[in-house]
PDB file of C-alpha atoms and ligand atoms in Angstrom:
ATOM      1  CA  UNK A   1       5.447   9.774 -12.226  1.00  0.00           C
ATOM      2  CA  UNK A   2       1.981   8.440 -12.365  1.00  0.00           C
ATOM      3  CA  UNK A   3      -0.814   8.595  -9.960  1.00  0.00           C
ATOM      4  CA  UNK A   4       0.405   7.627  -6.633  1.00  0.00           C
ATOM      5  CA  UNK A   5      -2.481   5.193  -4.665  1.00  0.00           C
ATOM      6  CA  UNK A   6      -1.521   3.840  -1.032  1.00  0.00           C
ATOM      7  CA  UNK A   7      -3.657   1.250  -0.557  1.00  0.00           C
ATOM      8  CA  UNK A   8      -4.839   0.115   2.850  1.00  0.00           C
ATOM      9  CA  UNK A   9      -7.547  -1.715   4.531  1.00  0.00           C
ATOM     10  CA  UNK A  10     -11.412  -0.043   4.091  1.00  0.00           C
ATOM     11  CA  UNK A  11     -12.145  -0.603   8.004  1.00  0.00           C
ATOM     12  CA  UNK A  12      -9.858  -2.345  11.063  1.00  0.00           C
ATOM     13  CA  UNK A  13     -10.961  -2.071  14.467  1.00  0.00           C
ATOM     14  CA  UNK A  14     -10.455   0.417  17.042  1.00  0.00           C
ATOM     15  CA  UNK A  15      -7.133  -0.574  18.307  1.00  0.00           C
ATOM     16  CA  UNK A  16      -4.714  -0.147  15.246  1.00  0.00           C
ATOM     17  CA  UNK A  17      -6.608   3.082  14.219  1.00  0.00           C
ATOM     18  CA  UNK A  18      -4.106   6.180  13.861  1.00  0.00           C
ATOM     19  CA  UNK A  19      -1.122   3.110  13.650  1.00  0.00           C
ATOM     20  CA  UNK A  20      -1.846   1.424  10.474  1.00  0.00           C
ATOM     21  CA  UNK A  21       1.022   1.213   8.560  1.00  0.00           C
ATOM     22  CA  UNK A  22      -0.426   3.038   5.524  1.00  0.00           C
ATOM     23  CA  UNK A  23       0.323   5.902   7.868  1.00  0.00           C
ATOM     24  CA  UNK A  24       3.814   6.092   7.089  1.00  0.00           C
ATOM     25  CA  UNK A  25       3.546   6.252   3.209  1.00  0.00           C
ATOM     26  CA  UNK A  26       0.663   9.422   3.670  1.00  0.00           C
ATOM     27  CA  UNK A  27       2.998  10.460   6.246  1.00  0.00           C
ATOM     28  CA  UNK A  28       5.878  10.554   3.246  1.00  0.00           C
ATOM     29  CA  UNK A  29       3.688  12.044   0.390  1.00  0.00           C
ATOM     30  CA  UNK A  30       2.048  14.824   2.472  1.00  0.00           C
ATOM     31  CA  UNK A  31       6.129  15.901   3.261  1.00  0.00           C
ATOM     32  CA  UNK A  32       7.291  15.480  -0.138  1.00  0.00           C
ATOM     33  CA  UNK A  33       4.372  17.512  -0.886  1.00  0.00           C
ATOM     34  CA  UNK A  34       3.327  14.399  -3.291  1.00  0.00           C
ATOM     35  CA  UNK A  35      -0.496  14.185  -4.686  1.00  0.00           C
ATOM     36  CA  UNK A  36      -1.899  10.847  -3.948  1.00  0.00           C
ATOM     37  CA  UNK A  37      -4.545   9.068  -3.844  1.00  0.00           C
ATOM     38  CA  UNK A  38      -6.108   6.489  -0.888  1.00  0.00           C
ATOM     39  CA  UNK A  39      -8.106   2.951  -1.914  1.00  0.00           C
ATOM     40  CA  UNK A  40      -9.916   0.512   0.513  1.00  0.00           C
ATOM     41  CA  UNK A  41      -9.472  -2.762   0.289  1.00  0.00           C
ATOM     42  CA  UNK A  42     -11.491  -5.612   1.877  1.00  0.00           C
ATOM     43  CA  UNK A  43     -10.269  -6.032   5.524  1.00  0.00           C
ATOM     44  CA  UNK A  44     -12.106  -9.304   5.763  1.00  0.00           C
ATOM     45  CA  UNK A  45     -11.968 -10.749   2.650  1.00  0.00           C
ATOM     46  CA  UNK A  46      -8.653 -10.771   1.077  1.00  0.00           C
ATOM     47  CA  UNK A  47      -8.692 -12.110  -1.930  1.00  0.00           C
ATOM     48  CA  UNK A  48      -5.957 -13.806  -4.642  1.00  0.00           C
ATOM     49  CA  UNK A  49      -5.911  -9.828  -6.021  1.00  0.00           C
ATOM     50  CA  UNK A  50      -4.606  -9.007  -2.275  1.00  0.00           C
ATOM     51  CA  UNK A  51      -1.726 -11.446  -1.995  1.00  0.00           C
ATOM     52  CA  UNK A  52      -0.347 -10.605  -5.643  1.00  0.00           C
ATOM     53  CA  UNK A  53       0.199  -7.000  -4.357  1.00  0.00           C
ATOM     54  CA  UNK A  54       1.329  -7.790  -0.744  1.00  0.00           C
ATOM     55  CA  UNK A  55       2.336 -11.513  -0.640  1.00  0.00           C
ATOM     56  CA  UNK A  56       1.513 -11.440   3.321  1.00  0.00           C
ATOM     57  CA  UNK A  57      -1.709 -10.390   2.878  1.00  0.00           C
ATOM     58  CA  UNK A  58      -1.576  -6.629   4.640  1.00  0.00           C
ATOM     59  CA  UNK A  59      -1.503  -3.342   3.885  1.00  0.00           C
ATOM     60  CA  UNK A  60       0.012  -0.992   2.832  1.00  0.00           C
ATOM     61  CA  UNK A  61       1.078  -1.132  -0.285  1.00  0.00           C
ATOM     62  CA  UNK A  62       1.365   1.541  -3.687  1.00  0.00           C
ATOM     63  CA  UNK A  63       1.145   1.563  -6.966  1.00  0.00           C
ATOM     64  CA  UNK A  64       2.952   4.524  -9.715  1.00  0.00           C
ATOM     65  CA  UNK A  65       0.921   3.054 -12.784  1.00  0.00           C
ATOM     66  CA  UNK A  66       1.989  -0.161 -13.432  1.00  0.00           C
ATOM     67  CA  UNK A  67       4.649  -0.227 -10.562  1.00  0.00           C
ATOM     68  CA  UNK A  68       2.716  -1.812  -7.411  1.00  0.00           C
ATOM     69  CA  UNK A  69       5.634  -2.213  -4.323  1.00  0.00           C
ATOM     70  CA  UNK A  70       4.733  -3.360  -0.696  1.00  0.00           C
ATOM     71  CA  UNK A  71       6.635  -3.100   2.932  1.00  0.00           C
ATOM     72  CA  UNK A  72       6.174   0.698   4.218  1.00  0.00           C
ATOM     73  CA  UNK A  73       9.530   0.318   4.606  1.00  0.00           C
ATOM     74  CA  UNK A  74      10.756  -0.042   0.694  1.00  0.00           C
ATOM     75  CA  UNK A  75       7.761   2.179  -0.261  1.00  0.00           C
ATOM     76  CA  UNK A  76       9.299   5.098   1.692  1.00  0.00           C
ATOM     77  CA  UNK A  77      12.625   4.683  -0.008  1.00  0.00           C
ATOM     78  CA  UNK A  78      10.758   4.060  -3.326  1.00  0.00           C
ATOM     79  CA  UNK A  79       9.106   7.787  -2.640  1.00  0.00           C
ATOM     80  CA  UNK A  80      12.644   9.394  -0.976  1.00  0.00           C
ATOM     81  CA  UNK A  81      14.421   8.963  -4.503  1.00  0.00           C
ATOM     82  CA  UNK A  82      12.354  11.348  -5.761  1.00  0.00           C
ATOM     83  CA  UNK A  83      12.159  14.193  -3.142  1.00  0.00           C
ATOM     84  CA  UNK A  84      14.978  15.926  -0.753  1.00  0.00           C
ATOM     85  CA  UNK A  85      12.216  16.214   1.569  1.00  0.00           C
ATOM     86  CA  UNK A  86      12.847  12.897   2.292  1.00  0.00           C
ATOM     87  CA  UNK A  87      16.234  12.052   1.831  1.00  0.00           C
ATOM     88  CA  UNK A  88      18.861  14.388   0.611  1.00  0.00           C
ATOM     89  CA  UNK A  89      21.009  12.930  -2.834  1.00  0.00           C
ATOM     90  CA  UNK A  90      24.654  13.287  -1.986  1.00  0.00           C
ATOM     91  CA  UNK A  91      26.335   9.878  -1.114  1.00  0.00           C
ATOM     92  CA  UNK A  92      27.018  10.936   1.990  1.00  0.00           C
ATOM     93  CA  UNK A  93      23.456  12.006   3.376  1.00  0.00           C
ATOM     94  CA  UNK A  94      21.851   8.675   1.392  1.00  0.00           C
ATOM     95  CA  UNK A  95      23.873   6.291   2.993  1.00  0.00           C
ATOM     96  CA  UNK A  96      23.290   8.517   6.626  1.00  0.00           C
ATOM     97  CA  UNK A  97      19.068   8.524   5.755  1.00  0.00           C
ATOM     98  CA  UNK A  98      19.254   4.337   5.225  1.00  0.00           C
ATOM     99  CA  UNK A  99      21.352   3.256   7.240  1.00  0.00           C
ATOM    100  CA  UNK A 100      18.742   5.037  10.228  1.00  0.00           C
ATOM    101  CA  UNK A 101      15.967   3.743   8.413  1.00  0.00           C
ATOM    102  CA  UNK A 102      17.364   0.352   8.575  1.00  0.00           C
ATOM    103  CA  UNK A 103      17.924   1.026  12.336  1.00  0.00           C
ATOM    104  CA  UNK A 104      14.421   2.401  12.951  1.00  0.00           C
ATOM    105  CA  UNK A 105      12.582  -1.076  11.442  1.00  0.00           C
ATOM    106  CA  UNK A 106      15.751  -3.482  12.280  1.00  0.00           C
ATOM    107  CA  UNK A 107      16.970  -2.445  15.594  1.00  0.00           C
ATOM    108  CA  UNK A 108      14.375   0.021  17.465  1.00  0.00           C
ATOM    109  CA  UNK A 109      10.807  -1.672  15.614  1.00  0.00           C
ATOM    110  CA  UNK A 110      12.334  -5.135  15.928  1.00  0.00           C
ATOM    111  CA  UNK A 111      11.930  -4.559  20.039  1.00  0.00           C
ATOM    112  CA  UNK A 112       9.558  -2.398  20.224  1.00  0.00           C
ATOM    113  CA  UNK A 113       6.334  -4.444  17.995  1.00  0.00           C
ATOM    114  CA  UNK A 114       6.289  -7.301  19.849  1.00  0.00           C
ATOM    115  CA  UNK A 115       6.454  -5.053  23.068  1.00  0.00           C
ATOM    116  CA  UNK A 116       3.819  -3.383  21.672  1.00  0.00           C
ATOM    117  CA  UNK A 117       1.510  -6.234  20.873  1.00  0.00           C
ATOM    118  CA  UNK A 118       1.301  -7.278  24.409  1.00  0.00           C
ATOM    119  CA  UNK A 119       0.289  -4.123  25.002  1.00  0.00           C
ATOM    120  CA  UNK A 120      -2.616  -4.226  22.585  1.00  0.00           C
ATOM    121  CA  UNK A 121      -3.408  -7.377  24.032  1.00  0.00           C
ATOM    122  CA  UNK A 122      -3.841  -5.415  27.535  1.00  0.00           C
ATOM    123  CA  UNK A 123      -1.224  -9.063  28.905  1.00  0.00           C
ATOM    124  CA  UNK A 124       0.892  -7.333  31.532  1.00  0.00           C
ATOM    125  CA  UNK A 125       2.393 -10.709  32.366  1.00  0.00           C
ATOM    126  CA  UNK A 126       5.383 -11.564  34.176  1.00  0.00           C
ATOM    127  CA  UNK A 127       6.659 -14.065  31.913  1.00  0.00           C
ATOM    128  CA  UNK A 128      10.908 -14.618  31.464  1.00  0.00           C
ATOM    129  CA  UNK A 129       9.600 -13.999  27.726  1.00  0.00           C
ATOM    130  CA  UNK A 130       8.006 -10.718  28.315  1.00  0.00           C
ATOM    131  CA  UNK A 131      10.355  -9.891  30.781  1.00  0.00           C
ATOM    132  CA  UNK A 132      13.491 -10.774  27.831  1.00  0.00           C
ATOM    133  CA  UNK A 133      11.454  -8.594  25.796  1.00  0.00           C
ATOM    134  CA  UNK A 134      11.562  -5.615  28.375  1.00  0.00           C
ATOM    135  CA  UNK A 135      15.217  -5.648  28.342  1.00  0.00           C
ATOM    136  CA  UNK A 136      15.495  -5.985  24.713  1.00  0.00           C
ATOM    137  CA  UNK A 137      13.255  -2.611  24.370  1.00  0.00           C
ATOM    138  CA  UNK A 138      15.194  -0.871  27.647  1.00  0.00           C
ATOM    139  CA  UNK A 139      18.227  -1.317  25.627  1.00  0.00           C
ATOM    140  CA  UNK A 140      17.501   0.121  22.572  1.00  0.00           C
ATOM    141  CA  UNK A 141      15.785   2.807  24.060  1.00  0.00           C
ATOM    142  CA  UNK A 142      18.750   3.872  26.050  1.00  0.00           C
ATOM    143  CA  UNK A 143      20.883   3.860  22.640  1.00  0.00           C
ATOM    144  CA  UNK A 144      18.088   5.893  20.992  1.00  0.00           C
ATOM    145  CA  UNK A 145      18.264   8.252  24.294  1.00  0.00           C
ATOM    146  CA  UNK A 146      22.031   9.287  24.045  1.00  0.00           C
ATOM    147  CA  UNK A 147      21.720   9.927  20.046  1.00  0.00           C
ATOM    148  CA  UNK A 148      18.510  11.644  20.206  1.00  0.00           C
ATOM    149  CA  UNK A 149      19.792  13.570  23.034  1.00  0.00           C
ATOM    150  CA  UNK A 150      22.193  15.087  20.794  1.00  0.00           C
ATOM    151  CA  UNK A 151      20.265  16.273  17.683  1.00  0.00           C
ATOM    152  CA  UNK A 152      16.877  17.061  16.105  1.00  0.00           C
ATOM    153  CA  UNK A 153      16.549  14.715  13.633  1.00  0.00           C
ATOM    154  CA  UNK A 154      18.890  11.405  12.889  1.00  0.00           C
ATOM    155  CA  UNK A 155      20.307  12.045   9.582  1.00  0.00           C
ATOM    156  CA  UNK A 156      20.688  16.036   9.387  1.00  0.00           C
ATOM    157  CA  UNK A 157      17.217  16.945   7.759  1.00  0.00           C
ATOM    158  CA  UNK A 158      14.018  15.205   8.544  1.00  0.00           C
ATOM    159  CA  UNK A 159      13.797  12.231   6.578  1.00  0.00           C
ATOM    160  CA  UNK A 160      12.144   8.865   5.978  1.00  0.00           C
ATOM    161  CA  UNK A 161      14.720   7.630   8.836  1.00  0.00           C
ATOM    162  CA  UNK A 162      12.465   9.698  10.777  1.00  0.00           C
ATOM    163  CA  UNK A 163       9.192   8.726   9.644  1.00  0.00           C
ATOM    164  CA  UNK A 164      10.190   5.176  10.663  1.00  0.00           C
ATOM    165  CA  UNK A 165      11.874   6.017  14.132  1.00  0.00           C
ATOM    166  CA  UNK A 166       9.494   7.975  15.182  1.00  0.00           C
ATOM    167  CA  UNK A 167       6.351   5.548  14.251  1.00  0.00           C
ATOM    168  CA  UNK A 168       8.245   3.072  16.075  1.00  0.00           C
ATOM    169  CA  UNK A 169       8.499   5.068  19.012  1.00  0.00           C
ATOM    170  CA  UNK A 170       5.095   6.413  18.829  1.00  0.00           C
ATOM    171  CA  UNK A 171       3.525   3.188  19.944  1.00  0.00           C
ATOM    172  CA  UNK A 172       5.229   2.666  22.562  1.00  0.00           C
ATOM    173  CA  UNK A 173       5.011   6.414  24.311  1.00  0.00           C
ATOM    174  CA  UNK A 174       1.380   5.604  23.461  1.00  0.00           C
ATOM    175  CA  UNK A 175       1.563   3.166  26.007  1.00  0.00           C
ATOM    176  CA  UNK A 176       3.807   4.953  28.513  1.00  0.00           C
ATOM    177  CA  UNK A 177       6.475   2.997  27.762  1.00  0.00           C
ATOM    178  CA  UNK A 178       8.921   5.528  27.108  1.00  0.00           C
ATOM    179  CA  UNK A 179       9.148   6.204  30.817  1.00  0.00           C
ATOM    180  CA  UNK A 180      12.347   8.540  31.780  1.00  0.00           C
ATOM    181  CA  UNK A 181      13.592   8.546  28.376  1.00  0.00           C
ATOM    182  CA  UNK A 182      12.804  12.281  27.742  1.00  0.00           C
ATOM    183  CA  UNK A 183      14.604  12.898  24.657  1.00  0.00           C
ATOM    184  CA  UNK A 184      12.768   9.930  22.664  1.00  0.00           C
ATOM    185  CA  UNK A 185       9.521  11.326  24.460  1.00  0.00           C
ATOM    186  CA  UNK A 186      10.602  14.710  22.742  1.00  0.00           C
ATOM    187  CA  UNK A 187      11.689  13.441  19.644  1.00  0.00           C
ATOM    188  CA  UNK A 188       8.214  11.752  19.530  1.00  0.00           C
ATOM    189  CA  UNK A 189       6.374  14.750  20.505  1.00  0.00           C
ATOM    190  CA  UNK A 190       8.844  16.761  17.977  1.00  0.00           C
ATOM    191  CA  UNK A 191       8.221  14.435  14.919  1.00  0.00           C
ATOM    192  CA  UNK A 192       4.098  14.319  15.491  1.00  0.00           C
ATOM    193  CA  UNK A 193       3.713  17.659  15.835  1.00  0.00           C
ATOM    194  CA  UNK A 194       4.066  18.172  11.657  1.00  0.00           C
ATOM    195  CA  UNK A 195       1.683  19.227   9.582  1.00  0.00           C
ATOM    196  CA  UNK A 196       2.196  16.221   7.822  1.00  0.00           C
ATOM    197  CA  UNK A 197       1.861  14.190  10.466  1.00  0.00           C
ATOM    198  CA  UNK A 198      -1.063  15.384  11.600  1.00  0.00           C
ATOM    199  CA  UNK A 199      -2.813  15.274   8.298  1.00  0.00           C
ATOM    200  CA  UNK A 200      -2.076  11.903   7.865  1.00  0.00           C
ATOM    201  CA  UNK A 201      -3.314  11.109  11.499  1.00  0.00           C
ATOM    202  CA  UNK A 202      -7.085  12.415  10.888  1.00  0.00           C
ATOM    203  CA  UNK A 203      -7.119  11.298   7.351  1.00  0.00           C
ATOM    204  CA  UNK A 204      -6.447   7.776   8.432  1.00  0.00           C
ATOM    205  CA  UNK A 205      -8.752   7.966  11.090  1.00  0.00           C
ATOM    206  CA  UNK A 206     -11.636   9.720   8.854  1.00  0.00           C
ATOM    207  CA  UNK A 207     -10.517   7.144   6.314  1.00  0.00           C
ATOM    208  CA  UNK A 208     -11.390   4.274   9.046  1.00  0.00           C
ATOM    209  CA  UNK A 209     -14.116   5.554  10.463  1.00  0.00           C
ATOM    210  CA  UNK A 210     -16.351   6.239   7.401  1.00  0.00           C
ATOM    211  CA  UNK A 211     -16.806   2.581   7.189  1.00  0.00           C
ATOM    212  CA  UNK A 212     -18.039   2.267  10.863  1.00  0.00           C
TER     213      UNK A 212
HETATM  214  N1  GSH B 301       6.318  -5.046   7.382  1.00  0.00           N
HETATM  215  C1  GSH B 301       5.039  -4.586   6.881  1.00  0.00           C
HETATM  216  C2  GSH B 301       4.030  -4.750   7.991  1.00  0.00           C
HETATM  217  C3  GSH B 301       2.659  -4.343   7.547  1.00  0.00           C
HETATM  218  C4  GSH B 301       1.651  -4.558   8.627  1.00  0.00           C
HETATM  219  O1  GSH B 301       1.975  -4.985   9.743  1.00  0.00           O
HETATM  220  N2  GSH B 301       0.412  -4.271   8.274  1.00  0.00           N
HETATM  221  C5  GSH B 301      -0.685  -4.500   9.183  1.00  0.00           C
HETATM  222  C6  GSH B 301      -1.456  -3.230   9.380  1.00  0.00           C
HETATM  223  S1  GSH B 301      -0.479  -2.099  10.293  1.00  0.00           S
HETATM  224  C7  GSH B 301      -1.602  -5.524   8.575  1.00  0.00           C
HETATM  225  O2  GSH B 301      -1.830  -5.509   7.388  1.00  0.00           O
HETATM  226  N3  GSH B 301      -2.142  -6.395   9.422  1.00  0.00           N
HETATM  227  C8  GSH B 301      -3.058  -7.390   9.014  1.00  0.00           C
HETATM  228  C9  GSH B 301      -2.463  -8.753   9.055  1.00  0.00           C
HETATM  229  O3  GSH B 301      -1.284  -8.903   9.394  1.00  0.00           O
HETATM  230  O4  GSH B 301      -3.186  -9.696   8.723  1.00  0.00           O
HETATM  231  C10 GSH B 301       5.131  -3.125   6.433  1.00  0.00           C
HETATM  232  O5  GSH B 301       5.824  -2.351   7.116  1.00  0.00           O
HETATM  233  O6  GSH B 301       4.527  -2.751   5.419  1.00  0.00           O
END
């Protein structure tokens, strides 16, 4: 393996700080016990250099020498071949790890983003749209209350599937929004409460903040 660099913006604005995705990818390394490396990369300016590493023009993305992949979500696969930290290698406890990291961006993430951006947008409207969207996260998080009532983490081990689910969560118990569902609070509480996790927290925000 070559040098691992996440790249992610050199500055955003309060808001995201602590929830860019970049934070998943540390969040993987510092598990897998991984040396890395973090680069900046204009927040305002994206240029033609950008889009040829992440075609939608965000962050993050990493590069293993001449191997450059974007979407946290591939990335943290990408990394999970190459520890048991992050996802075991039998059959078996593959298929378990990504099929729940499918769930976490596909099924939980898919509901609980947009929630989230109304959030971040302080709109506590009314609207049948916001109010469809309420439902849609209600639902998911009463699925993700019955499993997660039943074991510590979703696919035996702690695992990418893990990373993922409990990101997605994260911004929405930031918000309150996790309400009476007390094992996903837990989970949350459970899953940002590792050392990894917490490094990758302050080095994002220390990473962020340098360029106030
Ligand atoms: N599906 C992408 C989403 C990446 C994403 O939403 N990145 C945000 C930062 S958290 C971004 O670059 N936002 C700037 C923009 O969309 O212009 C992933 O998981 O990597």
């Amino acid at each position: 393996m070559s040098e691992l660099i996440v790249h992610t913006f050199d500055w955003v604005p309060q808001m995201p700080r602590g929830f860019v995705r970049d934070i998943r990818v540390r969040w993987a390394m510092e598990e897998a016990g991984m040396p890395y490396r973090v680069v900046g990369v204009p927040f305002r300016e994206r240029g033609a250099d950008h889009f040829a590493h992440q075609p939608f023009g965000q962050v993050p993305w990493l590069t293993d020498g001449d191997i450059s992949i974007f979407e946290a979500g591939a990335i943290l696969l990408y990394l999970a071949e190459r520890s048991e930290n992050l996802m075991p290698k039998d059959a078996r406890g593959r298929a378990d790890v990504i099929q729940w990291a499918f769930a976490a961006l596909n099924s939980v993430e898919m509901a609980s983003l947009p929630w989230a951006l109304f959030k971040f947008e302080n709109d506590d409207s009314q609207t049948p749209g916001k109010k469809l969207l309420d439902t849609f996260l209600a639902g998911r998080l009463g699925h993700m209350e019955k499993v997660l009532a039943t074991r510590e983490w979703l696919a035996g081990n702690f695992s990418i599937a893990d990373i993922q689910m409990a990101d997605a969560l994260r911004v929405v118990d930031s918000f309150g929004g996790l309400g009476e569902h007390e094992a996903c609070k837990a989970y949350v509480a459970r899953a940002t409460s590792r050392p990894a996790f917490v490094k990758s927290h302050a080095d994002q925000m220390a990473h962020f903040a340098k360029a106030d």
